[in-house]
Amino acid sequence: MADMTDLHVPEKPSLDGLEDKWIAVWDEQGTYRFDRSKSREEIYSIDTPPITASGSLHVGHVFSYTHTDLVARYQRMRGREVFYPMGWDDNGLPSERRVQNYYGVRCDPSLHYDPNFRPPAGGEGKATRPQDQIPISRQNFVELCDQLTAEDEKAYADVWRRLALSVDWSDPYRTIDRRSTAISQKAFLRNLARGEAYQAEAPSLWDTTFRTAVAQAELEDRERPGAYHRIAFHKADGPVYIETTRPELLPACVALVAHPDDERYQPLFGTTVRTPLFAAEVPVVAHHLAEPDKGSGIAMICTFGDLTDVTWWRELQLPTRAIVGMDGRLLPDPPAGVDAAAYARIAGKTVHSAREEVVAMLRESGEMEGDPKPITHPVKFYEKGDKPLEIVTTRQWYIRNGGRDTTIRDALVGRGREIDFHPAHMRVRYEHWVEGLTGDWLISRQRFFGVPFPVWYALDDEGNPDHDKPITPDESALPVDPSSDAPPGYDESQRGKPGGFIGDPDVMDTWATSSLSPQIAGGWTFDDDLFGRVFPMDLRPQGQDIIRTWLFSTVVRSHFEFGTVPWNNAGISGWILDPDRKKMSKSKGAVVTPISLFEEFGSDAVRYWSASARLGTDAAFDTGQMKIGRRLAIKLLNASKFALGLGVTQPDLSAVTHPLDRALLVRLADVVETATLAFDRYDHTRALEATETFFWTFCDDYVELVKERAYGERGEAQQASAKATLAIALHVQLRLFAPFLPFVTEEVWSWWQEGSVHRAEWPTLADVAVDEGEARLLGLVGDALSQVRKAKSEAKVSMRTDVASVVISADNDAVALLQSAGDDLRSAGRIADLQFATAGDGELAVRVTL
RNA sequence: GGUCCUAUAGCUCAGUUGGCUAGAGCGCGUCGCUUACAACGACGAGGUCGCAGGUUCGAGCCCUGCUGGGACCACCA
């Protein structure tokens, strides 16, 4: 047992400096270091979201990462060894764009590596138009990405430490590092070997700015102005009118389509018509997707205007007349069957200019009826792009995801049901997404900064690649870069030569790598001992917006590779909304940096605000809540200082004899139980609320009531009971608060305890077990005290004014209870004469005479 | 067109399987420098629980419909 000399209570406790102090101590003592000798059952593993470190953190990140840390700290105190890694998602388009804008450069894959290249000084105001940017080789560009993201990651890590995320910082991973690249390539090769990954040449959605294919999950609709153009097609006995928003695709028209039951067009089915301007003969076909009440009820099918065109083209086995190139301009040469002179007027133009020209041509020829009718309609965009997507036929890599296969789809829906979502209704989003998939997962991107596909293609004698038999490396050779490494059985001199080889030029989409975050963090195939101890993981924390991408794709990879779910729980955080109820990251609030909040309110206070919001619920950005958190932290310092200053030593249940003390511990037992159950259900707000409510009662009522007794004014045994109870209550409350307020609880803990509170045992009923006790007593005495205070308040006198007499009337049981704590009530209220009376109705009534 | 969430005090939110006069904090008002805390404390005012029906002895909670707010999916001729 410690004595007074072991106490280190400061004269004037303060929050100032606590953060730097404890961050350093935790670092030095390895407080959050993961002990990998523990078994799977003893470990709690977390699939931390690898954050995109290109740009700056905002309060939404602080909010959701705090939620994860609450769980980590709770589980650690419960005795689980917590595997809580940190990762950076630094591969992919956001990093490329950051480098382009920061240095004013762009990647030109045709250039050779310049080992002496030095980038211009980074900063704002660099050229953003491609023609103004400095062209550099792919390798130089990747190096810049690598360097800049590493710098950004340092800044992020500082924020995370200041927020007190209890991650093990010894081995953060990066999705672009060699090991992540190797794991990503290995997982892909295994998908390929099992037939889960495949290559196909097919029409796919294409972003003409970034010049890459994009996946279904990355699409978003935006309302754009457009116009219906009513255009005449020709048949022997007169015109057939169609309406289109994309007249420039007329040369790409391969058929007209109407609903099979549409009486108006029955006679046309099986005949052909001639396209205006471009004079191609196209068939009129029937398909159930054609909608009779849309436009004129008959539509032109182009290759390709939209996804419905692709469906029609595929199901009706129509020919292809592609006219839009990868750069978003019309191809130089007309497709077969199209009038070359007419096409020459639009060849090479952008889609936009071509549309204007075709409209002008239609006006000249009189084949457009009336003026275009302006409308607003949804258009598909890449979520990071700013030009409408086109559909271009390209060779791409896919991973099966149930989009074209009900067996896989059902299996993946089933996997979703094995995961406990918090809150539970988030599973619906998963299921709807899986059930609504229309195609497999397109994972290839025609970009530079990403994981390259680890495949090469043999060239035949004429130099044509054989895409059907990709050459793959041995797993032991990974990672490979097929643009600089030669495939097995070849040497570099054969690159690009007939009879030689070429490397696959594409990189994987960032989700194809981040979908392996459990494998990367756990060291799959690099450290199988570790992997076996942490996988499948316990928790995937993430935002609701990426259920369809990150969550789903991780399930897909785990399902194929291991036949399991990747984790048993998914904790979904909500959004931060600004005062106008708009998503914070999209508004002015985004300029409030986390560091400035830490400086103004303290990290504990910011954590308190985050912890006040439940999983899955959007929360208002509310500095008021941070002020409350700050006040709570200060109160914890002061109350602890006072209790310890009374000569409180160490918890000792056997000394607790007084009825009021027993009542407090019975109440505290309830709090411990509530908080524990709540945390087990991933309901941190309830745990916090129960703890906080108790704490204020403890401060405002209990401490006031036992002050004199604790000073020793009613004998040693009574004093010992009060001091023991204060010690127990403090000891338990500090631990209950520790996940929420790690700095201040650690500070107070250090005043009188050994080791870190964050490695202390989570409190249990054994900490507060008293033989008998009436929790009700605490409330009764508190009410009585409150009535006495009210009388003083109404008389406008100080709370330390003496009271002549107080008469409390209540039922027999209540009176008996109150009498057992009468001395404490008398001293706290400064009551000279305290009397009790029995009242039949059971109402507590307090008559105060000043 | 479909789906999910949501509506409780001026504000931010609790309110467990339906159960006495609906709670907290902030803000507001009044009072008090009391040796843990004035960066504080005490006390108080403030709500026909979005609207309309229904089930029930009893509904903030369950059911139906409507309205408002938020989000997602589908629709692109």
mmCIF file with all atom_site columns, N, CA and C in Angstrom, chain A residues 687-740:
data_model
loop_
_atom_site.group_PDB
_atom_site.id
_atom_site.type_symbol
_atom_site.label_atom_id
_atom_site.label_alt_id
_atom_site.label_comp_id
_atom_site.label_asym_id
_atom_site.label_entity_id
_atom_site.label_seq_id
_atom_site.pdbx_PDB_ins_code
_atom_site.Cartn_x
_atom_site.Cartn_y
_atom_site.Cartn_z
_atom_site.occupancy
_atom_site.B_iso_or_equiv
_atom_site.pdbx_formal_charge
_atom_site.auth_seq_id
_atom_site.auth_comp_id
_atom_site.auth_asym_id
_atom_site.auth_atom_id
_atom_site.pdbx_PDB_model_num
ATOM 1   N N  . ALA A 1 687 ? -21.714 4.212  -22.815 1.00 0.00 ? 687 ALA A N  1
ATOM 2   C CA . ALA A 1 687 ? -20.689 4.019  -21.784 1.00 0.00 ? 687 ALA A CA 1
ATOM 3   C C  . ALA A 1 687 ? -20.230 5.370  -21.245 1.00 0.00 ? 687 ALA A C  1
ATOM 4   N N  . LEU A 1 688 ? -20.035 6.306  -22.151 1.00 0.00 ? 688 LEU A N  1
ATOM 5   C CA . LEU A 1 688 ? -19.589 7.635  -21.724 1.00 0.00 ? 688 LEU A CA 1
ATOM 6   C C  . LEU A 1 688 ? -20.662 8.326  -20.894 1.00 0.00 ? 688 LEU A C  1
ATOM 7   N N  . GLU A 1 689 ? -21.879 8.273  -21.379 1.00 0.00 ? 689 GLU A N  1
ATOM 8   C CA . GLU A 1 689 ? -22.969 8.960  -20.697 1.00 0.00 ? 689 GLU A CA 1
ATOM 9   C C  . GLU A 1 689 ? -23.148 8.436  -19.271 1.00 0.00 ? 689 GLU A C  1
ATOM 10  N N  . ALA A 1 690 ? -23.130 7.118  -19.117 1.00 0.00 ? 690 ALA A N  1
ATOM 11  C CA . ALA A 1 690 ? -23.314 6.527  -17.787 1.00 0.00 ? 690 ALA A CA 1
ATOM 12  C C  . ALA A 1 690 ? -22.182 6.950  -16.852 1.00 0.00 ? 690 ALA A C  1
ATOM 13  N N  . THR A 1 691 ? -20.974 6.935  -17.377 1.00 0.00 ? 691 THR A N  1
ATOM 14  C CA . THR A 1 691 ? -19.813 7.300  -16.566 1.00 0.00 ? 691 THR A CA 1
ATOM 15  C C  . THR A 1 691 ? -19.857 8.768  -16.174 1.00 0.00 ? 691 THR A C  1
ATOM 16  N N  . GLU A 1 692 ? -20.185 9.593  -17.161 1.00 0.00 ? 692 GLU A N  1
ATOM 17  C CA . GLU A 1 692 ? -20.185 11.035 -16.930 1.00 0.00 ? 692 GLU A CA 1
ATOM 18  C C  . GLU A 1 692 ? -21.273 11.448 -15.933 1.00 0.00 ? 692 GLU A C  1
ATOM 19  N N  . THR A 1 693 ? -22.447 10.870 -16.086 1.00 0.00 ? 693 THR A N  1
ATOM 20  C CA . THR A 1 693 ? -23.544 11.192 -15.162 1.00 0.00 ? 693 THR A CA 1
ATOM 21  C C  . THR A 1 693 ? -23.157 10.837 -13.734 1.00 0.00 ? 693 THR A C  1
ATOM 22  N N  . PHE A 1 694 ? -22.570 9.668  -13.577 1.00 0.00 ? 694 PHE A N  1
ATOM 23  C CA . PHE A 1 694 ? -22.145 9.263  -12.238 1.00 0.00 ? 694 PHE A CA 1
ATOM 24  C C  . PHE A 1 694 ? -21.092 10.224 -11.690 1.00 0.00 ? 694 PHE A C  1
ATOM 25  N N  . PHE A 1 695 ? -20.176 10.595 -12.548 1.00 0.00 ? 695 PHE A N  1
ATOM 26  C CA . PHE A 1 695 ? -19.081 11.456 -12.093 1.00 0.00 ? 695 PHE A CA 1
ATOM 27  C C  . PHE A 1 695 ? -19.588 12.791 -11.547 1.00 0.00 ? 695 PHE A C  1
ATOM 28  N N  . TRP A 1 696 ? -20.575 13.372 -12.209 1.00 0.00 ? 696 TRP A N  1
ATOM 29  C CA . TRP A 1 696 ? -21.079 14.672 -11.736 1.00 0.00 ? 696 TRP A CA 1
ATOM 30  C C  . TRP A 1 696 ? -21.825 14.506 -10.419 1.00 0.00 ? 696 TRP A C  1
ATOM 31  N N  . THR A 1 697 ? -22.552 13.412 -10.266 1.00 0.00 ? 697 THR A N  1
ATOM 32  C CA . THR A 1 697 ? -23.195 13.147 -8.975  1.00 0.00 ? 697 THR A CA 1
ATOM 33  C C  . THR A 1 697 ? -22.143 12.946 -7.895  1.00 0.00 ? 697 THR A C  1
ATOM 34  N N  . PHE A 1 698 ? -21.117 12.225 -8.235  1.00 0.00 ? 698 PHE A N  1
ATOM 35  C CA . PHE A 1 698 ? -20.002 11.985 -7.325  1.00 0.00 ? 698 PHE A CA 1
ATOM 36  C C  . PHE A 1 698 ? -19.415 13.319 -6.854  1.00 0.00 ? 698 PHE A C  1
ATOM 37  N N  . CYS A 1 699 ? -19.167 14.220 -7.792  1.00 0.00 ? 699 CYS A N  1
ATOM 38  C CA . CYS A 1 699 ? -18.552 15.511 -7.436  1.00 0.00 ? 699 CYS A CA 1
ATOM 39  C C  . CYS A 1 699 ? -19.513 16.403 -6.665  1.00 0.00 ? 699 CYS A C  1
ATOM 40  N N  . ASP A 1 700 ? -20.724 16.550 -7.214  1.00 0.00 ? 700 ASP A N  1
ATOM 41  C CA . ASP A 1 700 ? -21.625 17.568 -6.676  1.00 0.00 ? 700 ASP A CA 1
ATOM 42  C C  . ASP A 1 700 ? -22.253 17.156 -5.364  1.00 0.00 ? 700 ASP A C  1
ATOM 43  N N  . ASP A 1 701 ? -22.543 15.881 -5.228  1.00 0.00 ? 701 ASP A N  1
ATOM 44  C CA . ASP A 1 701 ? -23.245 15.445 -4.019  1.00 0.00 ? 701 ASP A CA 1
ATOM 45  C C  . ASP A 1 701 ? -22.341 14.647 -3.081  1.00 0.00 ? 701 ASP A C  1
ATOM 46  N N  . TYR A 1 702 ? -21.807 13.559 -3.582  1.00 0.00 ? 702 TYR A N  1
ATOM 47  C CA . TYR A 1 702 ? -21.087 12.654 -2.684  1.00 0.00 ? 702 TYR A CA 1
ATOM 48  C C  . TYR A 1 702 ? -19.884 13.327 -2.021  1.00 0.00 ? 702 TYR A C  1
ATOM 49  N N  . VAL A 1 703 ? -19.051 13.958 -2.826  1.00 0.00 ? 703 VAL A N  1
ATOM 50  C CA . VAL A 1 703 ? -17.846 14.573 -2.260  1.00 0.00 ? 703 VAL A CA 1
ATOM 51  C C  . VAL A 1 703 ? -18.233 15.666 -1.256  1.00 0.00 ? 703 VAL A C  1
ATOM 52  N N  . GLU A 1 704 ? -19.253 16.438 -1.574  1.00 0.00 ? 704 GLU A N  1
ATOM 53  C CA . GLU A 1 704 ? -19.706 17.472 -0.639  1.00 0.00 ? 704 GLU A CA 1
ATOM 54  C C  . GLU A 1 704 ? -20.184 16.846 0.668   1.00 0.00 ? 704 GLU A C  1
ATOM 55  N N  . LEU A 1 705 ? -20.893 15.737 0.551   1.00 0.00 ? 705 LEU A N  1
ATOM 56  C CA . LEU A 1 705 ? -21.472 15.101 1.734   1.00 0.00 ? 705 LEU A CA 1
ATOM 57  C C  . LEU A 1 705 ? -20.412 14.506 2.662   1.00 0.00 ? 705 LEU A C  1
ATOM 58  N N  . VAL A 1 706 ? -19.345 13.974 2.100   1.00 0.00 ? 706 VAL A N  1
ATOM 59  C CA . VAL A 1 706 ? -18.391 13.246 2.950   1.00 0.00 ? 706 VAL A CA 1
ATOM 60  C C  . VAL A 1 706 ? -17.172 14.082 3.347   1.00 0.00 ? 706 VAL A C  1
ATOM 61  N N  . LYS A 1 707 ? -17.136 15.325 2.905   1.00 0.00 ? 707 LYS A N  1
ATOM 62  C CA . LYS A 1 707 ? -15.971 16.165 3.200   1.00 0.00 ? 707 LYS A CA 1
ATOM 63  C C  . LYS A 1 707 ? -15.574 16.121 4.672   1.00 0.00 ? 707 LYS A C  1
ATOM 64  N N  . GLU A 1 708 ? -16.499 16.475 5.523   1.00 0.00 ? 708 GLU A N  1
ATOM 65  C CA . GLU A 1 708 ? -16.143 16.581 6.938   1.00 0.00 ? 708 GLU A CA 1
ATOM 66  C C  . GLU A 1 708 ? -15.758 15.239 7.521   1.00 0.00 ? 708 GLU A C  1
ATOM 67  N N  . ARG A 1 709 ? -16.482 14.225 7.104   1.00 0.00 ? 709 ARG A N  1
ATOM 68  C CA . ARG A 1 709 ? -16.166 12.880 7.599   1.00 0.00 ? 709 ARG A CA 1
ATOM 69  C C  . ARG A 1 709 ? -14.757 12.486 7.157   1.00 0.00 ? 709 ARG A C  1
ATOM 70  N N  . ALA A 1 710 ? -14.440 12.853 5.913   1.00 0.00 ? 710 ALA A N  1
ATOM 71  C CA . ALA A 1 710 ? -13.109 12.515 5.404   1.00 0.00 ? 710 ALA A CA 1
ATOM 72  C C  . ALA A 1 710 ? -12.018 13.290 6.117   1.00 0.00 ? 710 ALA A C  1
ATOM 73  N N  . TYR A 1 711 ? -12.367 14.495 6.607   1.00 0.00 ? 711 TYR A N  1
ATOM 74  C CA . TYR A 1 711 ? -11.386 15.251 7.384   1.00 0.00 ? 711 TYR A CA 1
ATOM 75  C C  . TYR A 1 711 ? -11.125 14.599 8.740   1.00 0.00 ? 711 TYR A C  1
ATOM 76  N N  . GLY A 1 712 ? -11.973 13.663 9.136   1.00 0.00 ? 712 GLY A N  1
ATOM 77  C CA . GLY A 1 712 ? -11.744 12.958 10.380  1.00 0.00 ? 712 GLY A CA 1
ATOM 78  C C  . GLY A 1 712 ? -12.534 13.522 11.544  1.00 0.00 ? 712 GLY A C  1
ATOM 79  N N  . GLU A 1 713 ? -13.591 14.264 11.228  1.00 0.00 ? 713 GLU A N  1
ATOM 80  C CA . GLU A 1 713 ? -14.329 14.908 12.311  1.00 0.00 ? 713 GLU A CA 1
ATOM 81  C C  . GLU A 1 713 ? -15.306 13.992 13.015  1.00 0.00 ? 713 GLU A C  1
ATOM 82  N N  . ARG A 1 714 ? -15.476 12.744 12.487  1.00 0.00 ? 714 ARG A N  1
ATOM 83  C CA . ARG A 1 714 ? -16.384 11.831 13.186  1.00 0.00 ? 714 ARG A CA 1
ATOM 84  C C  . ARG A 1 714 ? -15.715 10.485 13.460  1.00 0.00 ? 714 ARG A C  1
ATOM 85  N N  . GLY A 1 715 ? -14.463 10.552 13.726  1.00 0.00 ? 715 GLY A N  1
ATOM 86  C CA . GLY A 1 715 ? -13.785 9.338  14.163  1.00 0.00 ? 715 GLY A CA 1
ATOM 87  C C  . GLY A 1 715 ? -13.052 8.622  13.047  1.00 0.00 ? 715 GLY A C  1
ATOM 88  N N  . GLU A 1 716 ? -12.155 7.781  13.428  1.00 0.00 ? 716 GLU A N  1
ATOM 89  C CA . GLU A 1 716 ? -11.259 7.130  12.478  1.00 0.00 ? 716 GLU A CA 1
ATOM 90  C C  . GLU A 1 716 ? -11.943 6.156  11.550  1.00 0.00 ? 716 GLU A C  1
ATOM 91  N N  . ALA A 1 717 ? -12.861 5.358  12.119  1.00 0.00 ? 717 ALA A N  1
ATOM 92  C CA . ALA A 1 717 ? -13.516 4.347  11.289  1.00 0.00 ? 717 ALA A CA 1
ATOM 93  C C  . ALA A 1 717 ? -14.343 5.015  10.199  1.00 0.00 ? 717 ALA A C  1
ATOM 94  N N  . GLN A 1 718 ? -15.079 6.055  10.565  1.00 0.00 ? 718 GLN A N  1
ATOM 95  C CA . GLN A 1 718 ? -15.900 6.786  9.598   1.00 0.00 ? 718 GLN A CA 1
ATOM 96  C C  . GLN A 1 718 ? -15.022 7.468  8.561   1.00 0.00 ? 718 GLN A C  1
ATOM 97  N N  . GLN A 1 719 ? -13.916 8.005  9.027   1.00 0.00 ? 719 GLN A N  1
ATOM 98  C CA . GLN A 1 719 ? -12.983 8.649  8.104   1.00 0.00 ? 719 GLN A CA 1
ATOM 99  C C  . GLN A 1 719 ? -12.401 7.626  7.131   1.00 0.00 ? 719 GLN A C  1
ATOM 100 N N  . ALA A 1 720 ? -12.001 6.491  7.684   1.00 0.00 ? 720 ALA A N  1
ATOM 101 C CA . ALA A 1 720 ? -11.405 5.454  6.840   1.00 0.00 ? 720 ALA A CA 1
ATOM 102 C C  . ALA A 1 720 ? -12.384 4.991  5.773   1.00 0.00 ? 720 ALA A C  1
ATOM 103 N N  . SER A 1 721 ? -13.649 4.881  6.138   1.00 0.00 ? 721 SER A N  1
ATOM 104 C CA . SER A 1 721 ? -14.661 4.444  5.172   1.00 0.00 ? 721 SER A CA 1
ATOM 105 C C  . SER A 1 721 ? -14.776 5.451  4.027   1.00 0.00 ? 721 SER A C  1
ATOM 106 N N  . ALA A 1 722 ? -14.816 6.730  4.375   1.00 0.00 ? 722 ALA A N  1
ATOM 107 C CA . ALA A 1 722 ? -14.931 7.761  3.337   1.00 0.00 ? 722 ALA A CA 1
ATOM 108 C C  . ALA A 1 722 ? -13.707 7.775  2.431   1.00 0.00 ? 722 ALA A C  1
ATOM 109 N N  . LYS A 1 723 ? -12.532 7.703  3.052   1.00 0.00 ? 723 LYS A N  1
ATOM 110 C CA . LYS A 1 723 ? -11.316 7.762  2.250   1.00 0.00 ? 723 LYS A CA 1
ATOM 111 C C  . LYS A 1 723 ? -11.179 6.543  1.336   1.00 0.00 ? 723 LYS A C  1
ATOM 112 N N  . ALA A 1 724 ? -11.536 5.383  1.879   1.00 0.00 ? 724 ALA A N  1
ATOM 113 C CA . ALA A 1 724 ? -11.478 4.171  1.051   1.00 0.00 ? 724 ALA A CA 1
ATOM 114 C C  . ALA A 1 724 ? -12.447 4.274  -0.119  1.00 0.00 ? 724 ALA A C  1
ATOM 115 N N  . THR A 1 725 ? -13.615 4.811  0.144   1.00 0.00 ? 725 THR A N  1
ATOM 116 C CA . THR A 1 725 ? -14.619 4.920  -0.918  1.00 0.00 ? 725 THR A CA 1
ATOM 117 C C  . THR A 1 725 ? -14.176 5.926  -1.985  1.00 0.00 ? 725 THR A C  1
ATOM 118 N N  . LEU A 1 726 ? -13.621 7.041  -1.525  1.00 0.00 ? 726 LEU A N  1
ATOM 119 C CA . LEU A 1 726 ? -13.098 8.007  -2.498  1.00 0.00 ? 726 LEU A CA 1
ATOM 120 C C  . LEU A 1 726 ? -12.022 7.359  -3.370  1.00 0.00 ? 726 LEU A C  1
ATOM 121 N N  . ALA A 1 727 ? -11.166 6.576  -2.756  1.00 0.00 ? 727 ALA A N  1
ATOM 122 C CA . ALA A 1 727 ? -10.091 5.927  -3.508  1.00 0.00 ? 727 ALA A CA 1
ATOM 123 C C  . ALA A 1 727 ? -10.652 4.939  -4.521  1.00 0.00 ? 727 ALA A C  1
ATOM 124 N N  . ILE A 1 728 ? -11.595 4.132  -4.055  1.00 0.00 ? 728 ILE A N  1
ATOM 125 C CA . ILE A 1 728 ? -12.186 3.135  -4.971  1.00 0.00 ? 728 ILE A CA 1
ATOM 126 C C  . ILE A 1 728 ? -12.902 3.838  -6.115  1.00 0.00 ? 728 ILE A C  1
ATOM 127 N N  . ALA A 1 729 ? -13.702 4.842  -5.765  1.00 0.00 ? 729 ALA A N  1
ATOM 128 C CA . ALA A 1 729 ? -14.487 5.531  -6.796  1.00 0.00 ? 729 ALA A CA 1
ATOM 129 C C  . ALA A 1 729 ? -13.566 6.191  -7.821  1.00 0.00 ? 729 ALA A C  1
ATOM 130 N N  . LEU A 1 730 ? -12.519 6.789  -7.357  1.00 0.00 ? 730 LEU A N  1
ATOM 131 C CA . LEU A 1 730 ? -11.583 7.447  -8.266  1.00 0.00 ? 730 LEU A CA 1
ATOM 132 C C  . LEU A 1 730 ? -10.860 6.420  -9.143  1.00 0.00 ? 730 LEU A C  1
ATOM 133 N N  . HIS A 1 731 ? -10.413 5.366  -8.485  1.00 0.00 ? 731 HIS A N  1
ATOM 134 C CA . HIS A 1 731 ? -9.698  4.294  -9.175  1.00 0.00 ? 731 HIS A CA 1
ATOM 135 C C  . HIS A 1 731 ? -10.553 3.716  -10.303 1.00 0.00 ? 731 HIS A C  1
ATOM 136 N N  . VAL A 1 732 ? -11.833 3.509  -10.033 1.00 0.00 ? 732 VAL A N  1
ATOM 137 C CA . VAL A 1 732 ? -12.736 2.936  -11.036 1.00 0.00 ? 732 VAL A CA 1
ATOM 138 C C  . VAL A 1 732 ? -13.077 3.971  -12.107 1.00 0.00 ? 732 VAL A C  1
ATOM 139 N N  . GLN A 1 733 ? -13.383 5.177  -11.676 1.00 0.00 ? 733 GLN A N  1
ATOM 140 C CA . GLN A 1 733 ? -13.805 6.192  -12.654 1.00 0.00 ? 733 GLN A CA 1
ATOM 141 C C  . GLN A 1 733 ? -12.678 6.572  -13.613 1.00 0.00 ? 733 GLN A C  1
ATOM 142 N N  . LEU A 1 734 ? -11.483 6.641  -13.125 1.00 0.00 ? 734 LEU A N  1
ATOM 143 C CA . LEU A 1 734 ? -10.373 6.961  -14.029 1.00 0.00 ? 734 LEU A CA 1
ATOM 144 C C  . LEU A 1 734 ? -10.281 5.924  -15.141 1.00 0.00 ? 734 LEU A C  1
ATOM 145 N N  . ARG A 1 735 ? -10.485 4.673  -14.772 1.00 0.00 ? 735 ARG A N  1
ATOM 146 C CA . ARG A 1 735 ? -10.409 3.617  -15.789 1.00 0.00 ? 735 ARG A CA 1
ATOM 147 C C  . ARG A 1 735 ? -11.603 3.661  -16.737 1.00 0.00 ? 735 ARG A C  1
ATOM 148 N N  . LEU A 1 736 ? -12.777 3.990  -16.189 1.00 0.00 ? 736 LEU A N  1
ATOM 149 C CA . LEU A 1 736 ? -13.951 4.101  -17.071 1.00 0.00 ? 736 LEU A CA 1
ATOM 150 C C  . LEU A 1 736 ? -13.785 5.253  -18.074 1.00 0.00 ? 736 LEU A C  1
ATOM 151 N N  . PHE A 1 737 ? -13.124 6.315  -17.636 1.00 0.00 ? 737 PHE A N  1
ATOM 152 C CA . PHE A 1 737 ? -12.924 7.472  -18.511 1.00 0.00 ? 737 PHE A CA 1
ATOM 153 C C  . PHE A 1 737 ? -11.717 7.306  -19.442 1.00 0.00 ? 737 PHE A C  1
ATOM 154 N N  . ALA A 1 738 ? -10.837 6.377  -19.119 1.00 0.00 ? 738 ALA A N  1
ATOM 155 C CA . ALA A 1 738 ? -9.556  6.302  -19.832 1.00 0.00 ? 738 ALA A CA 1
ATOM 156 C C  . ALA A 1 738 ? -9.700  6.213  -21.362 1.00 0.00 ? 738 ALA A C  1
ATOM 157 N N  . PRO A 1 739 ? -10.633 5.414  -21.897 1.00 0.00 ? 739 PRO A N  1
ATOM 158 C CA . PRO A 1 739 ? -10.722 5.367  -23.364 1.00 0.00 ? 739 PRO A CA 1
ATOM 159 C C  . PRO A 1 739 ? -11.115 6.712  -23.971 1.00 0.00 ? 739 PRO A C  1
ATOM 160 N N  . PHE A 1 740 ? -11.882 7.494  -23.230 1.00 0.00 ? 740 PHE A N  1
ATOM 161 C CA . PHE A 1 740 ? -12.389 8.752  -23.783 1.00 0.00 ? 740 PHE A CA 1
ATOM 162 C C  . PHE A 1 740 ? -11.396 9.894  -23.609 1.00 0.00 ? 740 PHE A C  1
#
